[in-house]
PDB file of C-alpha atoms in Angstrom:
ATOM      1  CA  MET A   1      -5.062  15.160  14.394  1.00 50.00           C
ATOM      2  CA  LEU A   2      -4.014  15.042  18.029  1.00 44.00           C
ATOM      3  CA  TRP A   3      -3.113  11.352  18.074  1.00 46.00           C
ATOM      4  CA  LEU A   4      -0.840  11.810  15.059  1.00 48.00           C
ATOM      5  CA  ARG A   5       1.012  14.596  16.866  1.00 50.00           C
ATOM      6  CA  LEU A   6       1.371  12.383  19.941  1.00 43.00           C
ATOM      7  CA  ALA A   7       2.645   9.541  17.783  1.00 47.00           C
ATOM      8  CA  GLU A   8       5.323  11.786  16.296  1.00 49.00           C
ATOM      9  CA  VAL A   9       6.410  12.939  19.744  1.00 45.00           C
ATOM     10  CA  PHE A  10       6.749   9.380  20.992  1.00 45.00           C
ATOM     11  CA  ARG A  11       8.462   8.282  17.760  1.00 49.00           C
ATOM     12  CA  ARG A  12      11.178  10.910  18.187  1.00 49.00           C
ATOM     13  CA  ALA A  13      11.614   9.983  21.826  1.00 47.00           C
ATOM     14  CA  LEU A  14      11.830   6.276  21.050  1.00 44.00           C
ATOM     15  CA  LEU A  15      14.420   6.662  18.323  1.00 47.00           C
ATOM     16  CA  ASN A  16      16.836   7.836  21.017  1.00 47.00           C
ATOM     17  CA  ARG A  17      16.046   4.957  23.397  1.00 52.00           C
ATOM     18  CA  PRO A  18      17.089   1.648  21.795  1.00 53.00           C
ATOM     19  CA  VAL A  19      16.704  -1.402  24.007  1.00 54.00           C
ATOM     20  CA  PHE A  20      18.372  -4.088  21.847  1.00 55.00           C
ATOM     21  CA  ILE A  21      21.122  -3.665  19.281  1.00 55.00           C
ATOM     22  CA  ALA A  22      20.896  -6.682  16.975  1.00 54.00           C
ATOM     23  CA  ARG A  23      23.016  -8.123  14.194  1.00 51.00           C
ATOM     24  CA  ILE A  24      21.567 -10.492  11.633  1.00 48.00           C
ATOM     25  CA  GLN A  25      23.025 -13.979  12.021  1.00 47.00           C
ATOM     26  CA  THR A  26      23.529 -15.469   8.566  1.00 43.00           C
ATOM     27  CA  SER A  27      24.612 -18.882   7.347  1.00 41.00           C
ATOM     28  CA  ASP A  28      26.546 -17.282   4.505  1.00 40.00           C
ATOM     29  CA  ASN A  29      30.251 -17.699   5.290  1.00 35.00           C
ATOM     30  CA  VAL A  30      31.154 -14.981   2.799  1.00 30.00           C
ATOM     31  CA  SER A  31      28.936 -12.468   4.576  1.00 36.00           C
ATOM     32  CA  ARG A  32      30.502 -13.368   7.921  1.00 37.00           C
ATOM     33  CA  LYS A  33      34.004 -12.999   6.527  1.00 33.00           C
ATOM     34  CA  ASN A  34      33.254  -9.586   5.077  1.00 31.00           C
ATOM     35  CA  ASN A  35      31.409  -8.536   8.238  1.00 32.00           C
ATOM     36  CA  LEU A  36      28.283  -7.630   6.262  1.00 32.00           C
ATOM     37  CA  MET A  37      25.951  -7.879   9.238  1.00 42.00           C
ATOM     38  CA  SER A  38      23.063  -5.430   9.356  1.00 50.00           C
ATOM     39  CA  ILE A  39      22.316  -3.575  12.580  1.00 59.00           C
ATOM     40  CA  PHE A  40      18.895  -2.576  13.834  1.00 66.00           C
ATOM     41  CA  ALA A  41      17.316  -1.543  17.117  1.00 72.00           C
ATOM     42  CA  LEU A  42      14.303  -2.847  19.011  1.00 78.00           C
ATOM     43  CA  GLN A  43      12.810  -0.001  20.995  1.00 79.00           C
ATOM     44  CA  GLU A  44      10.407   0.401  23.873  1.00 80.00           C
ATOM     45  CA  ARG A  45       6.770   0.633  22.829  1.00 80.00           C
ATOM     46  CA  PRO A  46       4.746   3.488  24.369  1.00 73.00           C
ATOM     47  CA  GLU A  47       1.739   2.164  26.278  1.00 75.00           C
ATOM     48  CA  GLN A  48      -0.233   5.297  25.420  1.00 81.00           C
ATOM     49  CA  LEU A  49      -0.374   4.419  21.713  1.00 85.00           C
ATOM     50  CA  ASN A  50      -2.322   1.602  20.094  1.00 86.00           C
ATOM     51  CA  PRO A  51      -0.752  -0.547  17.296  1.00 86.00           C
ATOM     52  CA  ARG A  52      -2.290   1.576  14.539  1.00 87.00           C
ATOM     53  CA  GLN A  53      -0.822   4.763  15.982  1.00 88.00           C
ATOM     54  CA  ILE A  54       2.568   3.091  16.364  1.00 89.00           C
ATOM     55  CA  ARG A  55       2.567   2.045  12.696  1.00 89.00           C
ATOM     56  CA  SER A  56       1.548   5.573  11.664  1.00 88.00           C
ATOM     57  CA  SER A  57       4.693   6.873  13.369  1.00 87.00           C
ATOM     58  CA  GLY A  58       6.945   4.719  11.172  1.00 89.00           C
ATOM     59  CA  LEU A  59       7.385   1.852  13.635  1.00 90.00           C
ATOM     60  CA  ILE A  60       6.250  -1.785  13.664  1.00 91.00           C
ATOM     61  CA  PRO A  61       4.870  -3.331  16.877  1.00 91.00           C
ATOM     62  CA  VAL A  62       7.082  -6.203  18.059  1.00 89.00           C
ATOM     63  CA  THR A  63       6.495  -8.931  20.647  1.00 89.00           C
ATOM     64  CA  VAL A  64       9.360 -10.916  22.203  1.00 87.00           C
ATOM     65  CA  TYR A  65       8.574 -14.099  24.138  1.00 87.00           C
ATOM     66  CA  GLY A  66      10.458 -17.147  25.379  1.00 85.00           C
ATOM     67  CA  LYS A  67      10.734 -19.679  28.190  1.00 81.00           C
ATOM     68  CA  GLU A  68      13.570 -17.803  29.868  1.00 77.00           C
ATOM     69  CA  LEU A  69      11.672 -14.500  29.915  1.00 78.00           C
ATOM     70  CA  LYS A  70       9.502 -13.800  32.935  1.00 79.00           C
ATOM     71  CA  GLU A  71       6.981 -12.075  30.675  1.00 82.00           C
ATOM     72  CA  SER A  72       6.662 -11.160  27.029  1.00 85.00           C
ATOM     73  CA  LEU A  73       8.155  -7.842  25.910  1.00 83.00           C
ATOM     74  CA  SER A  74       6.194  -5.291  23.884  1.00 86.00           C
ATOM     75  CA  LEU A  75       8.661  -3.365  21.728  1.00 86.00           C
ATOM     76  CA  ALA A  76       8.853  -1.602  18.364  1.00 86.00           C
ATOM     77  CA  LEU A  77      11.077  -1.796  15.289  1.00 85.00           C
ATOM     78  CA  ASN A  78      11.790   0.947  12.770  1.00 85.00           C
ATOM     79  CA  LYS A  79       9.889   0.077   9.588  1.00 86.00           C
ATOM     80  CA  LYS A  80      12.728   1.133   7.271  1.00 83.00           C
ATOM     81  CA  ASP A  81      15.172  -1.046   9.198  1.00 77.00           C
ATOM     82  CA  PHE A  82      12.914  -4.048   8.712  1.00 79.00           C
ATOM     83  CA  GLU A  83      12.423  -3.406   4.998  1.00 77.00           C
ATOM     84  CA  THR A  84      16.083  -2.773   4.163  1.00 73.00           C
ATOM     85  CA  LYS A  85      17.958  -4.966   6.647  1.00 68.00           C
ATOM     86  CA  LEU A  86      15.666  -7.851   7.503  1.00 67.00           C
ATOM     87  CA  GLY A  87      13.467  -8.004   4.415  1.00 60.00           C
ATOM     88  CA  TYR A  88       9.882  -9.192   4.167  1.00 53.00           C
ATOM     89  CA  SER A  89      10.677 -12.674   5.436  1.00 55.00           C
ATOM     90  CA  ARG A  90       7.796 -15.157   5.624  1.00 57.00           C
ATOM     91  CA  TYR A  91      10.052 -17.727   7.236  1.00 61.00           C
ATOM     92  CA  VAL A  92      11.900 -18.122  10.510  1.00 61.00           C
ATOM     93  CA  ARG A  93      15.000 -15.911  10.685  1.00 71.00           C
ATOM     94  CA  LEU A  94      17.682 -16.026  13.349  1.00 75.00           C
ATOM     95  CA  VAL A  95      19.253 -12.871  14.740  1.00 75.00           C
ATOM     96  CA  SER A  96      22.124 -12.549  17.191  1.00 70.00           C
ATOM     97  CA  VAL A  97      21.324  -9.812  19.700  1.00 65.00           C
ATOM     98  CA  GLU A  98      23.180  -7.861  22.359  1.00 61.00           C
ATOM     99  CA  VAL A  99      20.887  -7.227  25.331  1.00 54.00           C
ATOM    100  CA  ARG A 100      22.517  -4.771  27.734  1.00 54.00           C
ATOM    101  CA  GLY A 101      25.961  -6.038  26.766  1.00 59.00           C
ATOM    102  CA  LYS A 102      25.058  -9.744  26.775  1.00 64.00           C
ATOM    103  CA  GLU A 103      24.696 -11.609  23.490  1.00 68.00           C
ATOM    104  CA  THR A 104      21.580 -13.691  23.022  1.00 70.00           C
ATOM    105  CA  MET A 105      19.454 -15.040  20.176  1.00 80.00           C
ATOM    106  CA  LEU A 106      16.043 -14.149  18.818  1.00 82.00           C
ATOM    107  CA  LEU A 107      14.006 -15.859  16.132  1.00 82.00           C
ATOM    108  CA  ILE A 108      11.655 -14.026  13.820  1.00 81.00           C
ATOM    109  CA  ARG A 109       8.895 -16.527  14.435  1.00 81.00           C
ATOM    110  CA  PHE A 110       5.960 -14.819  12.702  1.00 83.00           C
ATOM    111  CA  THR A 111       5.343 -11.754  10.549  1.00 84.00           C
ATOM    112  CA  GLU A 112       1.733 -10.554  10.349  1.00 88.00           C
ATOM    113  CA  THR A 113       0.811  -8.625   7.200  1.00 86.00           C
ATOM    114  CA  HIS A 114      -2.301  -6.847   5.922  1.00 87.00           C
ATOM    115  CA  PRO A 115      -4.186  -9.173   3.526  1.00 89.00           C
ATOM    116  CA  LEU A 116      -4.686  -6.448   0.909  1.00 89.00           C
ATOM    117  CA  THR A 117      -1.779  -4.006   1.176  1.00 87.00           C
ATOM    118  CA  ASP A 118       0.884  -6.459   2.455  1.00 82.00           C
ATOM    119  CA  GLU A 119       1.827  -3.890   5.113  1.00 85.00           C
ATOM    120  CA  VAL A 120       3.678  -5.432   8.053  1.00 86.00           C
ATOM    121  CA  LEU A 121       1.369  -5.200  11.081  1.00 90.00           C
ATOM    122  CA  ASN A 122       3.264  -7.101  13.769  1.00 90.00           C
ATOM    123  CA  ILE A 123       6.414  -9.198  14.231  1.00 88.00           C
ATOM    124  CA  GLN A 124       6.859 -11.922  16.831  1.00 88.00           C
ATOM    125  CA  PHE A 125      10.350 -12.783  18.092  1.00 86.00           C
ATOM    126  CA  GLN A 126      11.124 -15.882  20.148  1.00 86.00           C
ATOM    127  CA  HIS A 127      14.010 -15.773  22.619  1.00 86.00           C
ATOM    128  CA  VAL A 128      16.152 -18.924  22.325  1.00 86.00           C
ATOM    129  CA  THR A 129      19.515 -20.275  23.449  1.00 84.00           C
ATOM    130  CA  PRO A 130      22.145 -21.491  20.915  1.00 82.00           C
ATOM    131  CA  GLU A 131      21.745 -25.135  21.923  1.00 86.00           C
ATOM    132  CA  GLN A 132      17.936 -25.043  22.091  1.00 89.00           C
ATOM    133  CA  THR A 133      16.213 -27.258  19.513  1.00 91.00           C
ATOM    134  CA  ILE A 134      13.530 -25.399  17.595  1.00 89.00           C
ATOM    135  CA  LYS A 135      11.025 -26.260  14.906  1.00 90.00           C
ATOM    136  CA  ALA A 136      11.116 -24.130  11.785  1.00 88.00           C
ATOM    137  CA  THR A 137       9.710 -23.887   8.276  1.00 89.00           C
ATOM    138  CA  LEU A 138      12.420 -23.005   5.751  1.00 91.00           C
ATOM    139  CA  PRO A 139      12.303 -22.231   2.031  1.00 92.00           C
ATOM    140  CA  VAL A 140      13.667 -24.808  -0.386  1.00 95.00           C
ATOM    141  CA  SER A 141      15.889 -23.204  -3.005  1.00 95.00           C
ATOM    142  CA  PHE A 142      16.207 -25.104  -6.282  1.00 97.00           C
ATOM    143  CA  VAL A 143      19.539 -24.456  -7.988  1.00 96.00           C
ATOM    144  CA  GLY A 144      21.308 -25.799 -11.039  1.00 95.00           C
ATOM    145  CA  VAL A 145      19.869 -27.296 -14.208  1.00 95.00           C
ATOM    146  CA  SER A 146      18.848 -30.871 -14.866  1.00 95.00           C
ATOM    147  CA  PRO A 147      20.137 -32.487 -18.087  1.00 94.00           C
ATOM    148  CA  MET A 148      16.636 -33.923 -18.433  1.00 93.00           C
ATOM    149  CA  THR A 149      15.120 -30.458 -18.890  1.00 92.00           C
ATOM    150  CA  GLN A 150      17.847 -29.624 -21.378  1.00 91.00           C
ATOM    151  CA  ALA A 151      16.702 -32.705 -23.313  1.00 90.00           C
ATOM    152  CA  GLY A 152      13.132 -31.409 -23.482  1.00 91.00           C
ATOM    153  CA  GLY A 153      11.760 -32.498 -20.114  1.00 92.00           C
ATOM    154  CA  SER A 154       9.237 -30.430 -18.156  1.00 94.00           C
ATOM    155  CA  LEU A 155      10.147 -29.444 -14.569  1.00 95.00           C
ATOM    156  CA  LYS A 156       7.473 -29.082 -11.898  1.00 96.00           C
ATOM    157  CA  LEU A 157       8.320 -27.777  -8.417  1.00 96.00           C
ATOM    158  CA  VAL A 158       5.831 -29.401  -6.049  1.00 97.00           C
ATOM    159  CA  HIS A 159       6.914 -28.079  -2.632  1.00 96.00           C
ATOM    160  CA  ARG A 160       9.003 -24.989  -1.861  1.00 95.00           C
ATOM    161  CA  ARG A 161       8.976 -25.260   1.955  1.00 94.00           C
ATOM    162  CA  VAL A 162      10.362 -27.816   4.393  1.00 96.00           C
ATOM    163  CA  ASN A 163       9.806 -28.404   8.102  1.00 95.00           C
ATOM    164  CA  ILE A 164      12.795 -29.287  10.278  1.00 96.00           C
ATOM    165  CA  SER A 165      13.916 -29.248  13.902  1.00 95.00           C
ATOM    166  CA  CYS A 166      17.406 -27.946  14.539  1.00 92.00           C
ATOM    167  CA  PRO A 167      19.647 -26.403  17.215  1.00 91.00           C
ATOM    168  CA  ALA A 168      19.106 -22.647  17.040  1.00 86.00           C
ATOM    169  CA  ALA A 169      22.778 -21.879  16.434  1.00 83.00           C
ATOM    170  CA  LYS A 170      22.829 -24.113  13.322  1.00 87.00           C
ATOM    171  CA  LEU A 171      19.543 -23.018  11.773  1.00 87.00           C
ATOM    172  CA  PRO A 172      20.122 -22.133   8.090  1.00 86.00           C
ATOM    173  CA  LEU A 173      18.218 -19.489   6.131  1.00 83.00           C
ATOM    174  CA  LYS A 174      17.189 -22.077   3.540  1.00 90.00           C
ATOM    175  CA  LEU A 175      17.858 -25.585   2.217  1.00 95.00           C
ATOM    176  CA  GLU A 176      19.087 -26.120  -1.333  1.00 96.00           C
ATOM    177  CA  PHE A 177      18.448 -28.882  -3.837  1.00 97.00           C
ATOM    178  CA  ASP A 178      20.626 -29.193  -6.938  1.00 97.00           C
ATOM    179  CA  LEU A 179      18.412 -29.991  -9.929  1.00 96.00           C
ATOM    180  CA  ALA A 180      21.464 -31.420 -11.689  1.00 96.00           C
ATOM    181  CA  LEU A 181      20.918 -34.505  -9.518  1.00 96.00           C
ATOM    182  CA  LEU A 182      17.811 -35.276 -11.557  1.00 95.00           C
ATOM    183  CA  ALA A 183      19.475 -37.246 -14.307  1.00 93.00           C
ATOM    184  CA  GLY A 184      19.352 -40.678 -15.885  1.00 90.00           C
ATOM    185  CA  SER A 185      16.583 -42.727 -14.317  1.00 90.00           C
ATOM    186  CA  LYS A 186      16.071 -40.302 -11.407  1.00 93.00           C
ATOM    187  CA  HIS A 187      13.274 -37.909 -12.324  1.00 94.00           C
ATOM    188  CA  LEU A 188      11.791 -37.413  -8.836  1.00 96.00           C
ATOM    189  CA  ALA A 189      13.227 -35.457  -5.881  1.00 97.00           C
ATOM    190  CA  TYR A 190      12.048 -36.118  -2.330  1.00 98.00           C
ATOM    191  CA  TYR A 191      12.379 -34.326   0.994  1.00 98.00           C
ATOM    192  CA  SER A 192      14.836 -37.056   1.960  1.00 97.00           C
ATOM    193  CA  ASP A 193      17.165 -35.816  -0.813  1.00 97.00           C
ATOM    194  CA  LEU A 194      17.739 -32.521   1.008  1.00 97.00           C
ATOM    195  CA  THR A 195      20.995 -32.108   2.928  1.00 96.00           C
ATOM    196  CA  LEU A 196      20.317 -31.084   6.539  1.00 96.00           C
ATOM    197  CA  PRO A 197      22.724 -29.269   8.888  1.00 92.00           C
ATOM    198  CA  ASP A 198      24.372 -31.244  11.704  1.00 92.00           C
ATOM    199  CA  GLY A 199      21.936 -32.052  14.491  1.00 93.00           C
ATOM    200  CA  ALA A 200      18.848 -31.306  12.375  1.00 96.00           C
ATOM    201  CA  THR A 201      15.871 -33.629  11.929  1.00 97.00           C
ATOM    202  CA  LEU A 202      13.519 -33.682   8.958  1.00 98.00           C
ATOM    203  CA  LEU A 203       9.899 -33.174  10.029  1.00 97.00           C
ATOM    204  CA  SER A 204       8.343 -33.186   6.563  1.00 97.00           C
ATOM    205  CA  ILE A 205       7.397 -36.587   5.120  1.00 97.00           C
ATOM    206  CA  PRO A 206      10.689 -38.007   3.748  1.00 97.00           C
ATOM    207  CA  LYS A 207       9.153 -39.691   0.698  1.00 97.00           C
ATOM    208  CA  GLN A 208       7.021 -36.722  -0.310  1.00 97.00           C
ATOM    209  CA  ILE A 209       7.945 -35.390  -3.752  1.00 97.00           C
ATOM    210  CA  ILE A 210       9.336 -31.852  -3.900  1.00 97.00           C
ATOM    211  CA  ALA A 211      10.203 -31.726  -7.620  1.00 97.00           C
ATOM    212  CA  LYS A 212       9.706 -33.889 -10.688  1.00 96.00           C
ATOM    213  CA  ILE A 213      10.564 -33.935 -14.352  1.00 95.00           C
ATOM    214  CA  SER A 214       8.275 -35.333 -17.030  1.00 93.00           C
ATOM    215  CA  MET A 215       9.789 -36.364 -20.338  1.00 87.00           C
ATOM    216  CA  PRO A 216       7.777 -35.987 -23.564  1.00 84.00           C
ATOM    217  CA  GLN A 217       6.296 -39.219 -24.795  1.00 77.00           C
ATOM    218  CA  VAL A 218       7.607 -40.502 -28.066  1.00 66.00           C
ATOM    219  CA  VAL A 219       4.804 -41.574 -30.371  1.00 61.00           C
ATOM    220  CA  ALA A 220       5.681 -44.527 -32.554  1.00 59.00           C
ATOM    221  CA  ALA A 221       5.307 -43.934 -36.266  1.00 57.00           C
TER     222      ALA A 221
END
C-alpha cells in the first residue's frame, strides 16, 4: 500500500534526525556508579502521517508539554527503544535529557495502550525543572518477610500505588515497605509507614491500610 511505503520512507529519514538524546535518570545509586544509563532519541514526527501510520513504521507518537514550552511538541520514539530501555511503565518516570546541548528533565506522565493488544499508542512527556514540585503516582514495592507470615499468618496487599508530591530531581521510581516491620502486635501497614524522599509530601490518606496480616484463630478444645 502507498501509505505504508510513505511511512517507511519517513521512518528512515527520521532515524537520522534525532531531536533529543535522553538518558534515563534512576534512583539506583549502583546504576549511577556503573554508568548503566540507557540512551534513546526523540525524533521529529512527520505531519504527513497520522498516528496509525507512524506506529506502522516502528515508531510511537510522543507529545511533550510544559509551562516553559511555548507550545507542545509532537515527536516520535523508536518502539524498540521504549520496550528495551524504558519498559512498559504505567507510572511516572523521570528522564534527564540533553536538548541541543542543554540538559533538562522530562517526565513520562502518561502511556496510552490498546485495551486488547496492550500495544503502546501514545506517550506524553511533561517538561519540568529539577526544583519543580510535581504530583506523581508511584508503585509500592513490598520487600522482606514478616515473622507473622512465617508463623502461619495470611498476608493481604491492599494498595500497591501511592500518590505523592515531590521535587522533580528527587522523584524515586518507587517506594518500598519492609514487611519485616509487621511483627508482634503490629499487623497493619499504613501509607504513613512509607519512607518519603526529602521534600516529598504524602498525598494518599495517611491512615489508609496498604497491607495487613491475619493470624489463624485458635479454637479452644
